[in-house]
Short mmCIF file of C-alpha atoms in Angstrom, two decimals:
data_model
loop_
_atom_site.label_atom_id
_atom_site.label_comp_id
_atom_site.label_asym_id
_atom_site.label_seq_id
_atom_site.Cartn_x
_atom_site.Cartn_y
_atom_site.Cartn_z
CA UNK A 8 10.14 216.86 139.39
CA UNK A 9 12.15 214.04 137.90
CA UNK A 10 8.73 212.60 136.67
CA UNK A 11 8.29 215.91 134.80
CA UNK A 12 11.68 215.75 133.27
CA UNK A 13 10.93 212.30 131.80
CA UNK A 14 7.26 213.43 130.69
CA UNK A 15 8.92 216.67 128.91
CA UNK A 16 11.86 213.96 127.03
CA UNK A 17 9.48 211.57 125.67
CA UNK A 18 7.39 214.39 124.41
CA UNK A 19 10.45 216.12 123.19
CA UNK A 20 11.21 211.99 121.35
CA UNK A 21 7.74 212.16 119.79
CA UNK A 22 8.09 215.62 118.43
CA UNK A 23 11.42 215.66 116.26
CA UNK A 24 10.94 212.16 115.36
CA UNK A 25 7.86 212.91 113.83
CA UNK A 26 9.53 216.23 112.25
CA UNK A 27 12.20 214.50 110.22
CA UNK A 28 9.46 211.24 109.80
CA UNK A 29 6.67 213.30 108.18
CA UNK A 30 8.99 215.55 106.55
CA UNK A 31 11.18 212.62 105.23
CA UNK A 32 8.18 209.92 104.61
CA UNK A 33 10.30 207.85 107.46
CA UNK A 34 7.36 207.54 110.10
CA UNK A 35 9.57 208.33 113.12
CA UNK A 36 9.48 204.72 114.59
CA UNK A 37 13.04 203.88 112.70
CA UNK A 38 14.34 207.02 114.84
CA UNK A 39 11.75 206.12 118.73
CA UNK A 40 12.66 202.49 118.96
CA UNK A 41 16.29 202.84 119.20
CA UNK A 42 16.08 206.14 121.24
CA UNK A 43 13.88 204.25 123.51
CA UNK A 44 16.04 201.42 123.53
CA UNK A 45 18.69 203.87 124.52
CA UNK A 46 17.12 205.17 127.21
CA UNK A 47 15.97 201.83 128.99
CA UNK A 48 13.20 202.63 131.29
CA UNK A 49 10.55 200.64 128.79
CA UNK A 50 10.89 196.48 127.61
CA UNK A 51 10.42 195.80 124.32
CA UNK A 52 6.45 195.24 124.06
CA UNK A 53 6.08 198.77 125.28
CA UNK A 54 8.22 200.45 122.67
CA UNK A 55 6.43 198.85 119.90
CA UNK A 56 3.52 200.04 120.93
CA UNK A 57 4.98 203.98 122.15
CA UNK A 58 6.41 203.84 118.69
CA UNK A 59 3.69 202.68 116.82
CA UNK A 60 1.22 204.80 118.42
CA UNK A 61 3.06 207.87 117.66
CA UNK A 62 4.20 206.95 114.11
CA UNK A 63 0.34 206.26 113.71
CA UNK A 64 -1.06 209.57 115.15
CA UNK A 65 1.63 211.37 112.95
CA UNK A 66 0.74 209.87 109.81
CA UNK A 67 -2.64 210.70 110.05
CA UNK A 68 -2.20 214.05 111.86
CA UNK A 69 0.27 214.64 108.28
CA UNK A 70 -2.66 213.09 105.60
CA UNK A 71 -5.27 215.32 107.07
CA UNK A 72 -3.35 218.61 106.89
CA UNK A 73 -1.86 217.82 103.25
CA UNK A 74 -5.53 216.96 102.54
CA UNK A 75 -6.90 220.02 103.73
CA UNK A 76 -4.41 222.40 102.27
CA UNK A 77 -4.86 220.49 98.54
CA UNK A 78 -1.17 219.16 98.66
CA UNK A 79 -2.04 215.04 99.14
CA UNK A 80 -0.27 213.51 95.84
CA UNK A 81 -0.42 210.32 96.81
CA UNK A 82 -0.60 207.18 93.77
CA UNK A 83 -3.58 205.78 94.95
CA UNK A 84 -3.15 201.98 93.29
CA UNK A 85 0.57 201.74 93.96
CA UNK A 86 0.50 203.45 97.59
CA UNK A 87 -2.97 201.43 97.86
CA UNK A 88 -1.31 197.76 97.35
CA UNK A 89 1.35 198.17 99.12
CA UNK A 90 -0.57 199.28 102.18
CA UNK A 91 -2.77 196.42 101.87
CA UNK A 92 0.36 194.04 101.48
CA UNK A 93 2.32 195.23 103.97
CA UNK A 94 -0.37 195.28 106.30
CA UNK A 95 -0.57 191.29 106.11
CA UNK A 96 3.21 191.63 106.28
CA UNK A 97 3.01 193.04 109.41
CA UNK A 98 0.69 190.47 111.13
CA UNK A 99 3.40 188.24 110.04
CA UNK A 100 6.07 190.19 111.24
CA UNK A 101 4.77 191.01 114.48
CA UNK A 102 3.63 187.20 115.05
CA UNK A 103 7.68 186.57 114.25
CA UNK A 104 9.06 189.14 116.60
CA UNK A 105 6.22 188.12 119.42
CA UNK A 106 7.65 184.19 119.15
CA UNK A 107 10.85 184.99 118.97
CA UNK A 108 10.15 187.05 122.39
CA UNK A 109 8.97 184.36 124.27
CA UNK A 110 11.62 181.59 122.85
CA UNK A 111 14.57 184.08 123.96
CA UNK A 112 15.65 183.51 127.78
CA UNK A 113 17.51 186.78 127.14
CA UNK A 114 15.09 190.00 126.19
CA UNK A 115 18.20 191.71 125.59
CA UNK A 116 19.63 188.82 122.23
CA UNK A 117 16.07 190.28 120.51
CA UNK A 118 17.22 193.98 120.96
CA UNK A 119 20.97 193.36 119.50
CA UNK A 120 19.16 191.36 116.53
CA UNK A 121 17.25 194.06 116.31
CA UNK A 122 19.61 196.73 116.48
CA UNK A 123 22.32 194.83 113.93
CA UNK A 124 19.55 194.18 111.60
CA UNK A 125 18.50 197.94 110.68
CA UNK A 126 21.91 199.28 110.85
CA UNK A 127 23.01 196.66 108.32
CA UNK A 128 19.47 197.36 106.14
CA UNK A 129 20.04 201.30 107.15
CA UNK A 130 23.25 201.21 105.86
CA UNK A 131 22.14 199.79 102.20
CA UNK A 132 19.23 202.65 102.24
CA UNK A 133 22.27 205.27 102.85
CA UNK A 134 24.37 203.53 100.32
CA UNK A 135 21.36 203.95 97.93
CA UNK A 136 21.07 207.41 98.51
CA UNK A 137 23.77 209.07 98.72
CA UNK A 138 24.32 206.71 94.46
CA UNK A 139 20.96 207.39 93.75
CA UNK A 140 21.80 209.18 90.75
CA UNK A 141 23.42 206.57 89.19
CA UNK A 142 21.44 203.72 89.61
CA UNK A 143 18.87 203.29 87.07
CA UNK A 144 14.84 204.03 88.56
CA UNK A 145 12.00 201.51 87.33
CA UNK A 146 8.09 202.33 87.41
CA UNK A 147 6.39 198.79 88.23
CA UNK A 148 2.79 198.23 86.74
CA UNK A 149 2.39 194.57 87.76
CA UNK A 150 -0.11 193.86 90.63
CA UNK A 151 1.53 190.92 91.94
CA UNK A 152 5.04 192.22 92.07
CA UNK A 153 3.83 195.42 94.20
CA UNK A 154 1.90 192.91 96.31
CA UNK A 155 4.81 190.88 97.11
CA UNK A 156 7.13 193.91 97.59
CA UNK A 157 4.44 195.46 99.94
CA UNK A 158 4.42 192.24 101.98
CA UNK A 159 8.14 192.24 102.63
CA UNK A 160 8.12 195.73 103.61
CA UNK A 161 5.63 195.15 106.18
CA UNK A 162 7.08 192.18 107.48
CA UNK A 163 10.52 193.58 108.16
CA UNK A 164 9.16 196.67 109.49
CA UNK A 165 6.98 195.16 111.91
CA UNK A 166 9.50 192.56 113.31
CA UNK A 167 11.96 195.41 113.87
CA UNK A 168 9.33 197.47 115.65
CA UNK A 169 9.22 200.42 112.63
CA UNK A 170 7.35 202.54 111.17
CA UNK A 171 9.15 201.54 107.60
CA UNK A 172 9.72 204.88 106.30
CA UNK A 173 12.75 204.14 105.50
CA UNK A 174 12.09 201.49 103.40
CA UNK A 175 9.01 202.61 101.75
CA UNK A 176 11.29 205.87 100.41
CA UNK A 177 13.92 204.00 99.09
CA UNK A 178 11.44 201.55 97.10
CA UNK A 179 9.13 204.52 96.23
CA UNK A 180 12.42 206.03 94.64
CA UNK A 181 14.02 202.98 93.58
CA UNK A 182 10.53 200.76 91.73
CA UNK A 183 8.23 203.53 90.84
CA UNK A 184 10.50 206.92 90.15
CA UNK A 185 9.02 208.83 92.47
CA UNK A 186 10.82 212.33 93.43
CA UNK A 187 11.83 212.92 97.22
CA UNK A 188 8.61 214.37 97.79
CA UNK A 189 6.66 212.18 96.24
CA UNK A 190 8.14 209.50 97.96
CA UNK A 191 7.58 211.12 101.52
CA UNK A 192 4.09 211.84 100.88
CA UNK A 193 3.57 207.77 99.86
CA UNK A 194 5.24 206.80 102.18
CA UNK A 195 3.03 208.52 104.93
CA UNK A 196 0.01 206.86 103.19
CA UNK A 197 1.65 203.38 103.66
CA UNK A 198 2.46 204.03 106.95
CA UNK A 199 -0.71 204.87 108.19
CA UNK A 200 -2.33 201.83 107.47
CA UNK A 201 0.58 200.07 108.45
CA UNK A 202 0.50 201.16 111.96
CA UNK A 203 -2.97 200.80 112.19
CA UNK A 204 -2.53 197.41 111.46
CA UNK A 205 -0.12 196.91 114.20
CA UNK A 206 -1.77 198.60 116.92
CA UNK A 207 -5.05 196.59 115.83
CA UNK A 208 -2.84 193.14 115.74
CA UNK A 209 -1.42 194.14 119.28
CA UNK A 210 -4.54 195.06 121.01
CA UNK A 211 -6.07 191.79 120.00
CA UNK A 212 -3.32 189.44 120.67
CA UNK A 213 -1.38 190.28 123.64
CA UNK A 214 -3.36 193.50 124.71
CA UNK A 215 -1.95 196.66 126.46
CA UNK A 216 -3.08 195.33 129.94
CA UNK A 217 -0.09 193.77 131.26
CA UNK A 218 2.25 197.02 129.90
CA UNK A 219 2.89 200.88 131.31
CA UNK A 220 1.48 202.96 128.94
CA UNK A 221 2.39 206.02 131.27
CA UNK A 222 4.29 207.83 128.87
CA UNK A 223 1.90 207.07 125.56
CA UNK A 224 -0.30 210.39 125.88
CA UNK A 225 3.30 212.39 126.44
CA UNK A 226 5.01 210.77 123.46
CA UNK A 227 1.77 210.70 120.91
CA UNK A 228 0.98 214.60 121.61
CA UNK A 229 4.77 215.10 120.55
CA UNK A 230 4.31 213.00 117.53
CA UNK A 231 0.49 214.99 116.58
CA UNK A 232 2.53 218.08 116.73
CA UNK A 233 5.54 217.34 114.97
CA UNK A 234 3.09 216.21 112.43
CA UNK A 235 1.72 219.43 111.90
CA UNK A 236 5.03 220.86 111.74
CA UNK A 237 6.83 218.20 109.49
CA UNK A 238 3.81 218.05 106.81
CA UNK A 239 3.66 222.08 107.04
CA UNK A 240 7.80 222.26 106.15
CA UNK A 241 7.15 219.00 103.57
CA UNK A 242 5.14 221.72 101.15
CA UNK A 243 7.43 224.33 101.59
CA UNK A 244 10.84 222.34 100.95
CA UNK A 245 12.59 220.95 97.76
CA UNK A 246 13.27 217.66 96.89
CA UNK A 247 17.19 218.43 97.31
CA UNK A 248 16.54 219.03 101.25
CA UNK A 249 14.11 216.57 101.90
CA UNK A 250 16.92 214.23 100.40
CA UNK A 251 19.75 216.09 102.46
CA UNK A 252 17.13 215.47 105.59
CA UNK A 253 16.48 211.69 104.29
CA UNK A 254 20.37 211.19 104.26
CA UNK A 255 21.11 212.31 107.54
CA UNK A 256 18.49 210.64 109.34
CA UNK A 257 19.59 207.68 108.41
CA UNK A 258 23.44 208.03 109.43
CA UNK A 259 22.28 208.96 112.54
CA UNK A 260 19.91 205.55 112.90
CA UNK A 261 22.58 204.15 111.71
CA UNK A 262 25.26 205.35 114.35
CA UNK A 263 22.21 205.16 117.36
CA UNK A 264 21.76 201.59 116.61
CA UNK A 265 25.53 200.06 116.27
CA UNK A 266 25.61 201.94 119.83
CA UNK A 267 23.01 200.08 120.99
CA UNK A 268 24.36 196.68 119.89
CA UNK A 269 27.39 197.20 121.28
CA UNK A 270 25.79 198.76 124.31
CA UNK A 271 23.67 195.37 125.15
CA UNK A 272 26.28 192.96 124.16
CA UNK A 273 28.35 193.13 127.63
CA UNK A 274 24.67 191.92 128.91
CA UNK A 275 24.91 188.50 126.95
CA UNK A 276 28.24 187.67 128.44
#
């Protein structure tokens, strides 16, 4: 029975993560890692690969309904080189995050620098949104520019074990004036191949051997279906609640993750 219970809450995880992620263009990883790290019963190598396995079979789960129904908008060279960036940025993220992992006597230092480091970058992104209005929006042309920004997305995104939706929205916004929508439906794009990218990196460098995968089928049916659901409300919405949505999904990474850092520090002592 307990077995069942835990089966039901990471499915439960996968499924509004992927909600607000697909809805939001956030992936759903910013909100699974820190709920996972919450919960405890999986190290750090399984998360990132729960969360990036989900985040993956959400994106695509969201492109292939917004394809069939006619609603993809995505900017194919922007979205396109900053996919392709950020997927090298993620090799070199991950290869960061999988040193640092094995230089670390402590598991648990990796988690608080985790933890501190999106709340601190969460907190800009909230900052950013809730001004947006006032700061003035740019709409980059230059290949090499997009290249490099795509790079650092994927780099910070992979080291923290993310999906980076987050990110990718408030860039979308901030570089290329996209609207809310616009920005969620780029983001998705990004994502995809992002998380691809990852789960390809993983599977050829460490492998999925050594790890207990027995919650990944749960957790990835969750994150198909909230897919469906999140790309199905993402037509329907405005751009005003996808940014209300946006807004509050970050407070609350914000608040899960400070929790989580204070949470492990006691461990260090």
């Amino acid at each position: 029975m307990e077995e069942i219970v835990i089966f039901i809450i990471y499915f439960i995880i996968g499924l509004f993560a992927s909600i607000l992620g697909s809805m939001a263009g956030i992936g759903g990883g910013v909100i699974i890692k820190p709920i996972l790290d919450i919960i405890g019963l999986n190290d750090l190598s399984t998360i990132s690969v729960l969360s990036a396995s989900t985040v993956f079979a959400m994106a695509t789960t969201s492109l292939i309904t917004m394809l069939f129904s006619k609603k993809l908008q995505v900017r194919v060279k922007i979205a396109s080189l900053l996919a392709i960036a950020s997927i090298i940025g993620g090799i070199i993220g991950k290869s960061m995050f999988n040193r640092l992992l094995e230089s670390f006597e402590q598991p648990d230092m990796l988690s608080i620098m985790q933890s501190i480091i999106l709340a601190c970058l969460m907190i800009l992104i909230y900052i950013y949104q809730k001004k947006k209005d006032r700061w003035r929006t740019f709409t980059l042309h230059k290949t090499p520019i997009i290249l490099m920004i795509g790079f650092a997305l994927g780099s910070i995104a992979s080291f923290l074990g993310i999906g980076g939706g987050p990110f990718n929205v408030a860039i979308l916004s901030l570089f290329f004036s996209m609207t809310a929508k616009e920005s969620s439906i780029n983001s998705l794009f990004i994502i995809f191949f992002s998380q691809l990218s990852s789960i390809i990196t993983m599977s050829v460098t460490k492998g999925f051997t050594e790890l207990d995968l027995t919650m990944l089928p749960f957790i990835v049916i969750g994150g198909v279906t909230g897919g469906l659901i999140g790309s199905a409300l993402l037509s329907r919405v405005t751009n005003t609640i996808i940014d209300r949505v946006f807004t509050i999904v970050i407070f609350i990474i914000i608040c899960i993750n400070i929790y989580n850092a204070l949470k492990l520090l006691p461990s260090l002592v």
